[in-house]
mmCIF file of C-alpha atoms in Angstrom:
data_model
loop_
_atom_site.group_PDB
_atom_site.id
_atom_site.type_symbol
_atom_site.label_atom_id
_atom_site.label_comp_id
_atom_site.label_asym_id
_atom_site.label_seq_id
_atom_site.Cartn_x
_atom_site.Cartn_y
_atom_site.Cartn_z
ATOM 1 C CA MET A 829 60.141 -27.617 10.606
ATOM 2 C CA SER A 830 59.507 -27.917 6.962
ATOM 3 C CA ARG A 831 56.201 -28.885 5.394
ATOM 4 C CA ARG A 832 55.830 -32.436 4.630
ATOM 5 C CA CYS A 833 53.742 -33.973 1.753
ATOM 6 C CA ALA A 834 51.525 -36.616 1.449
ATOM 7 C CA GLN A 835 52.741 -39.904 0.080
ATOM 8 C CA SER A 836 50.309 -41.597 -2.000
ATOM 9 C CA GLU A 837 50.491 -41.644 -5.858
ATOM 10 C CA ARG A 838 47.022 -40.203 -5.917
ATOM 11 C CA ALA A 839 47.867 -37.502 -3.221
ATOM 12 C CA VAL A 840 51.082 -36.725 -5.053
ATOM 13 C CA ARG A 841 49.059 -36.213 -8.616
ATOM 14 C CA ALA A 842 46.304 -33.878 -7.209
ATOM 15 C CA LEU A 843 48.921 -31.950 -5.565
ATOM 16 C CA ALA A 844 50.848 -31.280 -8.920
ATOM 17 C CA LEU A 845 47.589 -30.324 -10.256
ATOM 18 C CA VAL A 846 46.792 -27.584 -7.839
ATOM 19 C CA GLU A 847 50.244 -26.121 -7.955
ATOM 20 C CA SER A 848 50.178 -26.065 -11.376
ATOM 21 C CA LEU A 849 46.495 -24.408 -11.620
ATOM 22 C CA GLN A 850 48.071 -22.066 -8.911
ATOM 23 C CA ALA A 851 51.023 -20.756 -10.615
ATOM 24 C CA ARG A 852 48.708 -20.478 -13.812
ATOM 25 C CA PHE A 853 46.254 -18.293 -12.392
ATOM 26 C CA VAL A 854 48.864 -15.954 -9.962
ATOM 27 C CA ALA A 855 50.895 -15.539 -13.614
ATOM 28 C CA ALA A 856 47.786 -14.335 -15.309
ATOM 29 C CA LEU A 857 46.684 -12.157 -12.602
ATOM 30 C CA GLU A 858 50.005 -10.622 -11.981
ATOM 31 C CA ALA A 859 50.208 -9.907 -15.893
ATOM 32 C CA ARG A 860 47.181 -8.334 -15.896
ATOM 33 C CA GLY A 861 47.289 -6.169 -13.050
ATOM 34 C CA GLY A 862 51.116 -5.474 -13.308
ATOM 35 C CA GLU A 863 52.132 -6.036 -9.792
ATOM 36 C CA PRO A 864 53.222 -9.319 -7.699
ATOM 37 C CA LEU A 865 51.075 -11.158 -5.339
ATOM 38 C CA PRO A 866 52.899 -11.575 -2.095
ATOM 39 C CA GLU A 867 53.466 -15.252 -1.050
ATOM 40 C CA CYS A 868 53.224 -16.782 2.524
ATOM 41 C CA GLU A 869 53.243 -20.178 3.607
ATOM 42 C CA TRP A 870 51.377 -22.055 6.668
ATOM 43 C CA LEU A 871 52.008 -25.047 8.170
ATOM 44 C CA ARG A 872 49.772 -27.999 10.012
ATOM 45 C CA ASP A 873 51.107 -28.996 13.188
ATOM 46 C CA GLY A 874 54.095 -27.316 12.420
ATOM 47 C CA GLY A 875 54.453 -28.842 8.915
ATOM 48 C CA ARG A 876 54.043 -32.534 10.405
ATOM 49 C CA HIS A 877 50.873 -33.015 8.749
ATOM 50 C CA GLY A 878 51.123 -30.528 5.739
ATOM 51 C CA GLY A 879 50.025 -27.039 5.021
ATOM 52 C CA GLY A 880 49.995 -24.860 2.400
ATOM 53 C CA ARG A 881 51.317 -21.413 0.257
ATOM 54 C CA ARG A 882 49.129 -18.820 -0.483
ATOM 55 C CA PHE A 883 49.417 -15.866 -2.851
ATOM 56 C CA GLY A 884 47.183 -12.762 -1.631
ATOM 57 C CA ILE A 885 46.883 -9.094 -1.585
ATOM 58 C CA GLY A 886 44.866 -7.191 0.852
ATOM 59 C CA ASP A 887 43.672 -3.973 -1.012
ATOM 60 C CA SER A 888 45.526 -2.624 -4.306
ATOM 61 C CA ALA A 889 44.257 -0.331 -7.075
ATOM 62 C CA LEU A 890 43.543 -3.023 -9.690
ATOM 63 C CA GLN A 891 43.445 -6.195 -7.996
ATOM 64 C CA GLY A 892 41.268 -5.386 -4.901
ATOM 65 C CA ARG A 893 41.361 -8.291 -2.930
ATOM 66 C CA ALA A 894 42.772 -11.547 -4.303
ATOM 67 C CA SER A 895 43.632 -15.177 -2.344
ATOM 68 C CA VAL A 896 45.190 -17.994 -4.560
ATOM 69 C CA ASN A 897 45.618 -20.860 -1.786
ATOM 70 C CA VAL A 898 46.776 -24.543 -2.077
ATOM 71 C CA SER A 899 46.746 -26.572 0.451
ATOM 72 C CA GLN A 900 47.421 -30.361 1.420
ATOM 73 C CA VAL A 901 46.782 -31.583 4.735
ATOM 74 C CA HIS A 902 47.406 -35.509 5.627
ATOM 75 C CA TYR A 903 47.205 -38.141 8.675
ATOM 76 C CA GLU A 904 49.273 -40.893 7.249
ATOM 77 C CA ASP A 905 51.038 -41.132 10.396
ATOM 78 C CA GLU A 906 47.859 -41.239 12.750
ATOM 79 C CA PRO A 907 45.636 -44.461 12.039
ATOM 80 C CA ALA A 908 42.900 -43.112 14.360
ATOM 81 C CA ARG A 909 41.819 -40.432 11.489
ATOM 82 C CA ARG A 910 39.545 -41.622 8.585
ATOM 83 C CA LEU A 911 41.621 -38.630 6.419
ATOM 84 C CA ALA A 912 44.262 -39.882 4.406
ATOM 85 C CA SER A 913 45.043 -36.623 2.709
ATOM 86 C CA ALA A 914 42.980 -33.682 1.290
ATOM 87 C CA THR A 915 44.790 -31.478 -1.239
ATOM 88 C CA ALA A 916 43.185 -28.290 -2.673
ATOM 89 C CA ILE A 917 43.203 -24.999 -4.599
ATOM 90 C CA SER A 918 40.768 -22.418 -3.033
ATOM 91 C CA THR A 919 40.942 -19.421 -4.599
ATOM 92 C CA ILE A 920 38.680 -15.657 -4.956
ATOM 93 C CA VAL A 921 39.422 -12.642 -6.612
ATOM 94 C CA HIS A 922 37.552 -9.360 -5.952
ATOM 95 C CA PRO A 923 38.647 -6.799 -8.212
ATOM 96 C CA ALA A 924 38.555 -2.998 -7.041
ATOM 97 C CA HIS A 925 36.853 -1.929 -10.011
ATOM 98 C CA PRO A 926 32.892 -2.742 -9.729
ATOM 99 C CA GLN A 927 32.700 -3.358 -13.680
ATOM 100 C CA ALA A 928 35.281 -6.540 -12.941
ATOM 101 C CA PRO A 929 33.309 -9.464 -11.423
ATOM 102 C CA SER A 930 34.733 -11.584 -8.747
ATOM 103 C CA VAL A 931 35.332 -15.275 -9.228
ATOM 104 C CA HIS A 932 35.517 -18.179 -7.008
ATOM 105 C CA LEU A 933 37.528 -21.608 -7.922
ATOM 106 C CA HIS A 934 37.771 -24.759 -5.387
ATOM 107 C CA ILE A 935 39.283 -28.046 -6.750
ATOM 108 C CA SER A 936 40.112 -30.638 -4.419
ATOM 109 C CA TRP A 937 40.964 -34.554 -3.898
ATOM 110 C CA THR A 938 40.202 -35.744 -0.711
ATOM 111 C CA GLU A 939 41.598 -39.548 0.064
ATOM 112 C CA THR A 940 40.547 -41.627 2.943
ATOM 113 C CA LYS A 941 41.818 -44.506 4.857
ATOM 114 C CA GLY A 942 41.094 -47.556 2.643
ATOM 115 C CA ASP A 943 41.809 -46.301 -0.996
ATOM 116 C CA ASP A 944 38.561 -44.420 -1.411
ATOM 117 C CA GLY A 945 38.601 -40.688 -2.274
ATOM 118 C CA TYR A 946 36.585 -38.149 -4.244
ATOM 119 C CA TRP A 947 36.967 -35.016 -6.069
ATOM 120 C CA ARG A 948 35.064 -31.495 -5.147
ATOM 121 C CA LEU A 949 35.044 -29.106 -8.236
ATOM 122 C CA MET A 950 33.579 -25.433 -7.972
ATOM 123 C CA ALA A 951 33.737 -22.325 -10.118
ATOM 124 C CA ASP A 952 31.451 -19.691 -9.815
ATOM 125 C CA LEU A 953 31.110 -16.189 -11.344
ATOM 126 C CA ASN A 954 30.195 -13.186 -8.738
ATOM 127 C CA PRO A 955 29.594 -9.831 -10.528
ATOM 128 C CA SER A 956 28.328 -6.725 -8.389
ATOM 129 C CA MET A 957 27.151 -5.440 -11.715
ATOM 130 C CA PRO A 958 26.102 -8.426 -13.942
ATOM 131 C CA ASN A 959 27.402 -8.675 -17.771
ATOM 132 C CA GLU A 960 25.392 -10.878 -19.927
ATOM 133 C CA ALA A 961 28.394 -11.436 -22.303
ATOM 134 C CA ASP A 962 30.404 -12.375 -19.300
ATOM 135 C CA THR A 963 28.172 -14.587 -18.070
ATOM 136 C CA ALA A 964 27.662 -16.043 -21.452
ATOM 137 C CA HIS A 965 31.588 -16.311 -21.738
ATOM 138 C CA PHE A 966 32.180 -18.002 -18.407
ATOM 139 C CA ASN A 967 29.305 -20.543 -19.111
ATOM 140 C CA ALA A 968 30.521 -21.759 -22.627
ATOM 141 C CA ALA A 969 33.842 -22.369 -21.183
ATOM 142 C CA LEU A 970 32.528 -24.176 -18.164
ATOM 143 C CA ASN A 971 30.146 -26.220 -20.150
ATOM 144 C CA GLY A 972 32.823 -27.209 -22.490
ATOM 145 C CA ALA A 973 34.956 -28.091 -19.624
ATOM 146 C CA PHE A 974 32.512 -30.263 -17.914
ATOM 147 C CA GLY A 975 31.212 -31.664 -21.261
ATOM 148 C CA ALA A 976 28.582 -34.431 -20.210
ATOM 149 C CA LEU A 977 28.566 -33.370 -16.759
ATOM 150 C CA ALA A 978 27.820 -29.952 -17.188
ATOM 151 C CA GLU A 979 24.246 -29.992 -16.853
ATOM 152 C CA ALA A 980 24.663 -31.854 -13.444
ATOM 153 C CA ALA A 981 27.324 -29.542 -12.562
ATOM 154 C CA SER A 982 25.316 -26.393 -13.089
ATOM 155 C CA ALA A 983 22.319 -27.454 -11.195
ATOM 156 C CA GLN A 984 24.015 -28.790 -8.077
ATOM 157 C CA GLY A 985 25.728 -25.194 -8.197
ATOM 158 C CA ASP A 986 22.460 -23.492 -8.397
ATOM 159 C CA ARG A 987 21.230 -25.533 -5.516
ATOM 160 C CA TYR A 988 24.335 -24.610 -3.502
ATOM 161 C CA PHE A 989 24.755 -20.944 -4.024
ATOM 162 C CA PHE A 990 20.987 -20.332 -3.502
ATOM 163 C CA ILE A 991 20.478 -17.924 -0.098
ATOM 164 C CA PRO A 992 17.139 -18.797 1.287
ATOM 165 C CA ALA A 993 16.825 -15.897 3.634
ATOM 166 C CA LEU A 994 17.251 -13.406 0.251
ATOM 167 C CA GLY A 995 15.371 -15.491 -2.184
ATOM 168 C CA ARG A 996 18.434 -15.164 -4.675
ATOM 169 C CA HIS A 997 21.695 -16.772 -5.705
ATOM 170 C CA ARG A 998 25.262 -15.507 -4.731
ATOM 171 C CA GLY A 999 26.308 -15.159 -7.920
ATOM 172 C CA VAL A 1000 25.230 -15.531 -11.704
ATOM 173 C CA ALA A 1001 27.006 -18.843 -13.188
ATOM 174 C CA HIS A 1002 27.566 -21.743 -10.704
ATOM 175 C CA PHE A 1003 29.406 -25.066 -11.261
ATOM 176 C CA TYR A 1004 29.531 -27.572 -8.598
ATOM 177 C CA LEU A 1005 30.395 -31.228 -8.346
ATOM 178 C CA GLU A 1006 30.492 -32.845 -4.805
ATOM 179 C CA GLN A 1007 32.260 -35.863 -3.770
ATOM 180 C CA PHE A 1008 32.821 -36.863 -7.269
ATOM 181 C CA ASN A 1009 34.603 -40.288 -8.327
ATOM 182 C CA SER A 1010 33.678 -41.767 -11.857
ATOM 183 C CA GLY A 1011 35.965 -45.047 -10.997
ATOM 184 C CA SER A 1012 39.118 -43.634 -12.893
ATOM 185 C CA PHE A 1013 41.273 -41.556 -11.337
ATOM 186 C CA ALA A 1014 43.431 -40.558 -14.483
ATOM 187 C CA ALA A 1015 40.070 -39.240 -15.933
ATOM 188 C CA ASP A 1016 39.088 -37.404 -13.121
ATOM 189 C CA LEU A 1017 42.460 -35.832 -12.668
ATOM 190 C CA ALA A 1018 42.126 -34.666 -16.372
ATOM 191 C CA LEU A 1019 38.557 -33.263 -15.722
ATOM 192 C CA ALA A 1020 39.789 -31.277 -12.608
ATOM 193 C CA LYS A 1021 42.649 -29.897 -15.289
ATOM 194 C CA ARG A 1022 39.735 -28.867 -17.981
ATOM 195 C CA VAL A 1023 37.830 -27.161 -15.135
ATOM 196 C CA GLY A 1024 40.710 -25.238 -13.341
ATOM 197 C CA GLU A 1025 42.032 -24.059 -16.726
ATOM 198 C CA ALA A 1026 38.448 -23.220 -18.286
ATOM 199 C CA ALA A 1027 37.788 -20.805 -15.249
ATOM 200 C CA ILE A 1028 41.005 -19.406 -15.007
ATOM 201 C CA ASP A 1029 41.313 -18.379 -18.821
ATOM 202 C CA ALA A 1030 38.076 -17.149 -19.037
ATOM 203 C CA TYR A 1031 37.984 -15.042 -15.752
ATOM 204 C CA VAL A 1032 41.292 -13.485 -16.941
ATOM 205 C CA GLN A 1033 39.892 -12.227 -20.338
ATOM 206 C CA MET A 1034 36.865 -10.451 -18.448
ATOM 207 C CA LEU A 1035 39.645 -8.329 -16.329
ATOM 208 C CA PRO A 1036 39.525 -4.790 -17.083
ATOM 209 C CA GLY A 1037 42.891 -3.033 -17.963
ATOM 210 C CA ARG A 1038 44.456 -0.112 -16.844
ATOM 211 C CA GLU A 1039 42.713 2.061 -19.246
ATOM 212 C CA VAL A 1040 39.334 1.528 -17.468
ATOM 213 C CA GLY A 1041 37.830 4.760 -16.040
ATOM 214 C CA PRO A 1042 36.877 5.435 -12.260
ATOM 215 C CA PRO A 1043 33.898 3.917 -11.127
ATOM 216 C CA SER A 1044 30.883 6.102 -10.452
ATOM 217 C CA ASP A 1045 29.163 6.495 -7.157
ATOM 218 C CA ALA A 1046 26.412 4.284 -8.161
ATOM 219 C CA GLU A 1047 28.777 1.615 -9.325
ATOM 220 C CA ARG A 1048 30.521 1.840 -6.075
ATOM 221 C CA ALA A 1049 27.224 1.506 -4.075
ATOM 222 C CA ALA A 1050 26.292 -1.557 -5.856
ATOM 223 C CA GLN A 1051 29.924 -3.255 -5.281
ATOM 224 C CA LEU A 1052 29.396 -2.699 -1.685
ATOM 225 C CA ALA A 1053 26.097 -4.145 -1.528
ATOM 226 C CA TYR A 1054 27.039 -7.184 -3.457
ATOM 227 C CA HIS A 1055 30.113 -7.631 -1.338
ATOM 228 C CA THR A 1056 27.835 -7.616 1.648
ATOM 229 C CA LEU A 1057 25.935 -10.096 0.246
ATOM 230 C CA TYR A 1058 28.954 -12.447 -0.438
ATOM 231 C CA PHE A 1059 30.142 -11.995 3.091
ATOM 232 C CA PHE A 1060 26.673 -13.300 4.485
ATOM 233 C CA GLN A 1061 26.460 -16.468 1.749
ATOM 234 C CA VAL A 1062 30.074 -17.385 3.159
ATOM 235 C CA LEU A 1063 29.691 -17.075 6.799
ATOM 236 C CA THR A 1064 26.227 -18.101 7.313
ATOM 237 C CA LEU A 1065 25.844 -20.741 4.705
ATOM 238 C CA ASP A 1066 29.224 -21.938 2.967
ATOM 239 C CA ARG A 1067 29.936 -25.157 4.462
ATOM 240 C CA GLY A 1068 33.570 -25.526 3.344
ATOM 241 C CA THR A 1069 34.241 -22.444 4.836
ATOM 242 C CA THR A 1070 32.492 -23.401 8.034
ATOM 243 C CA ALA A 1071 34.341 -26.926 8.066
ATOM 244 C CA GLY A 1072 37.660 -25.046 7.638
ATOM 245 C CA LEU A 1073 37.232 -23.163 10.608
ATOM 246 C CA LEU A 1074 35.916 -25.666 12.919
ATOM 247 C CA VAL A 1075 38.571 -28.591 11.787
ATOM 248 C CA HIS A 1076 41.608 -26.059 12.983
ATOM 249 C CA ASP A 1077 42.664 -22.563 13.705
ATOM 250 C CA GLN A 1078 45.824 -22.584 12.010
ATOM 251 C CA ASN A 1079 44.849 -20.712 9.004
ATOM 252 C CA ASP A 1080 42.182 -18.340 9.564
ATOM 253 C CA VAL A 1081 43.344 -15.750 7.434
ATOM 254 C CA GLY A 1082 43.728 -18.100 4.535
ATOM 255 C CA ILE A 1083 40.101 -19.670 5.107
ATOM 256 C CA LEU A 1084 38.558 -16.448 5.366
ATOM 257 C CA GLY A 1085 40.352 -15.309 2.383
ATOM 258 C CA SER A 1086 37.285 -14.865 0.152
ATOM 259 C CA LEU A 1087 35.887 -12.217 2.501
ATOM 260 C CA PRO A 1088 35.552 -8.885 0.589
ATOM 261 C CA ALA A 1089 37.440 -5.843 1.397
ATOM 262 C CA ARG A 1090 34.237 -3.815 2.653
ATOM 263 C CA ILE A 1091 30.965 -4.163 3.694
ATOM 264 C CA ASP A 1092 27.616 -2.194 4.628
ATOM 265 C CA LYS A 1093 26.776 -3.470 8.281
ATOM 266 C CA THR A 1094 23.385 -1.612 8.105
ATOM 267 C CA LEU A 1095 22.551 -3.746 5.106
ATOM 268 C CA LEU A 1096 23.992 -6.774 6.584
ATOM 269 C CA ALA A 1097 21.726 -6.300 9.850
ATOM 270 C CA SER A 1098 18.571 -5.967 7.767
ATOM 271 C CA TRP A 1099 18.688 -9.540 6.795
ATOM 272 C CA ARG A 1100 18.176 -10.970 9.916
ATOM 273 C CA PRO A 1101 14.440 -11.104 10.072
ATOM 274 C CA GLY A 1102 14.541 -13.630 7.024
ATOM 275 C CA MET A 1103 17.143 -16.014 9.100
ATOM 276 C CA PRO A 1104 15.955 -19.281 10.764
ATOM 277 C CA GLU A 1105 16.966 -20.021 14.271
ATOM 278 C CA PRO A 1106 19.666 -20.461 15.070
ATOM 279 C CA GLN A 1107 21.281 -18.698 12.235
ATOM 280 C CA ASP A 1108 19.722 -15.244 13.087
ATOM 281 C CA ARG A 1109 21.956 -15.581 16.382
ATOM 282 C CA LEU A 1110 25.072 -16.393 14.235
ATOM 283 C CA LEU A 1111 24.306 -12.897 12.461
ATOM 284 C CA ASP A 1112 24.092 -11.034 15.870
ATOM 285 C CA HIS A 1113 27.480 -12.545 16.912
ATOM 286 C CA LEU A 1114 29.117 -11.475 13.660
ATOM 287 C CA LEU A 1115 27.381 -7.881 13.737
ATOM 288 C CA GLU A 1116 28.903 -7.549 17.358
ATOM 289 C CA VAL A 1117 32.284 -8.270 16.345
ATOM 290 C CA LEU A 1118 32.534 -6.056 13.179
ATOM 291 C CA PRO A 1119 33.970 -2.716 13.805
ATOM 292 C CA ASP A 1120 31.190 0.023 15.114
ATOM 293 C CA CYS A 1121 30.718 1.732 11.654
ATOM 294 C CA ARG A 1122 28.385 1.479 8.661
ATOM 295 C CA ILE A 1123 31.084 0.614 6.060
ATOM 296 C CA CYS A 1124 33.432 -2.102 7.863
ATOM 297 C CA THR A 1125 37.077 -2.757 6.779
ATOM 298 C CA ILE A 1126 37.403 -6.472 6.912
ATOM 299 C CA ASP A 1127 41.016 -6.676 7.926
ATOM 300 C CA GLU A 1128 42.909 -9.468 9.403
ATOM 301 C CA ALA A 1129 42.226 -8.379 13.060
ATOM 302 C CA VAL A 1130 38.477 -8.640 12.218
ATOM 303 C CA LYS A 1131 38.780 -12.021 10.467
ATOM 304 C CA ALA A 1132 40.319 -13.375 13.568
ATOM 305 C CA LYS A 1133 37.351 -12.197 15.503
ATOM 306 C CA LEU A 1134 34.904 -13.317 12.833
ATOM 307 C CA ALA A 1135 36.462 -16.713 12.601
ATOM 308 C CA ALA A 1136 36.021 -17.260 16.579
ATOM 309 C CA ALA A 1137 32.430 -16.107 16.341
ATOM 310 C CA VAL A 1138 31.570 -18.882 13.870
ATOM 311 C CA ARG A 1139 33.609 -21.464 15.720
ATOM 312 C CA ALA A 1140 31.709 -20.680 19.152
ATOM 313 C CA HIS A 1141 28.370 -20.667 17.416
ATOM 314 C CA TYR A 1142 28.692 -24.105 15.722
ATOM 315 C CA ARG A 1143 29.924 -25.776 18.783
ATOM 316 C CA ASN A 1144 27.197 -24.235 20.841
ATOM 317 C CA HIS A 1145 24.659 -25.366 18.076
ATOM 318 C CA PRO A 1146 25.977 -28.302 16.467
ATOM 319 C CA GLU A 1147 22.482 -28.859 14.906
ATOM 320 C CA ALA A 1148 22.821 -25.576 12.685
ATOM 321 C CA LEU A 1149 25.371 -27.276 10.439
ATOM 322 C CA ASP A 1150 22.210 -28.661 8.845
ATOM 323 C CA LEU A 1151 21.235 -25.194 7.631
ATOM 324 C CA GLN A 1152 24.529 -25.084 5.696
ATOM 325 C CA ALA A 1153 24.060 -24.926 1.805
ATOM 326 C CA SER A 1154 24.560 -28.359 0.177
ATOM 327 C CA GLY A 1155 24.439 -29.871 -3.273
ATOM 328 C CA ASN A 1156 23.465 -33.485 -4.002
ATOM 329 C CA SER A 1157 25.258 -34.770 -0.876
ATOM 330 C CA THR A 1158 26.977 -33.451 2.306
ATOM 331 C CA PRO A 1159 30.812 -34.440 2.675
ATOM 332 C CA PRO A 1160 31.878 -35.712 6.094
ATOM 333 C CA THR A 1161 34.945 -33.274 6.086
ATOM 334 C CA ILE A 1162 34.731 -32.613 9.918
ATOM 335 C CA GLU A 1163 34.459 -35.788 10.907
ATOM 336 C CA ASN A 1164 37.015 -36.934 8.653
ATOM 337 C CA HIS A 1165 39.756 -34.869 10.367
ATOM 338 C CA ARG A 1166 38.679 -36.179 13.857
ATOM 339 C CA ARG A 1167 40.366 -39.131 15.561
ATOM 340 C CA ALA A 1168 38.023 -42.378 16.064
ATOM 341 C CA GLY A 1169 36.136 -42.009 19.083
ATOM 342 C CA ALA A 1170 37.021 -38.441 19.464
#
């Protein structure tokens, strides 16, 4: 069955935007790295309720790990669901070289029955070895794109990406607007376009070319430690990742596309004492399904086990969702996908 798209005018325009951003990012990464990003398609309910197209690479000499995913899920044919459609680009790049920063970008339009809807705009820079010039460059580009909303987006991003158990942020620059709707869809669509293009263009300029020398042992160690922190934040705090896993199990590889290639299991386990209950038990379950070695490779088989562990934890401890990261508001993502009365 082919993938069906949402029919509302706003969903159509939102899909055109995120697909244009996907094409822009993929072309820039391929031009910079000199290698194509393989493409795959996934379907929600066989395509009846949409799906998505993902460009990604598992491990490469230059790109490292990359996932540029566009999705559109819709329930226009099911009146019992509150969600009409959710259209998004969600992307993460973890370059192979430690001197190159990781980046995360998420732009989505969620439309609910009754002609309501909101945007979610996120862009954050995540280096294992912070570089002041890169941070200033990224901040300048995103401040310019957000304009008068930059201060609010930065404050909300700092709140969302803080890791209480470690007393630090995940990255060095964070911009986030949740449940945003100015009242003008056209103006908000233009804002989303500016933010997406600014984040993509600013980031690609930071990537080293093939002339960069091999990393030192100290640089590799710094990257491994940071990737472990990134893994920890995504699987124990990130509300978007958790919601995606709880809503369905038809795209676990894509939802966990933000995970880095390798982590330090010993370092990860050392963070357990700072975690609140019952999230300490979530970390226990994650540690149980990781390979029995210090440096663990996060391949597709491991991702499947991690996804199952996360789903089981929140089904057993639904109250733990209140411990997830949040900005100024908490969107009802999971409830939107459920049938009324379910």
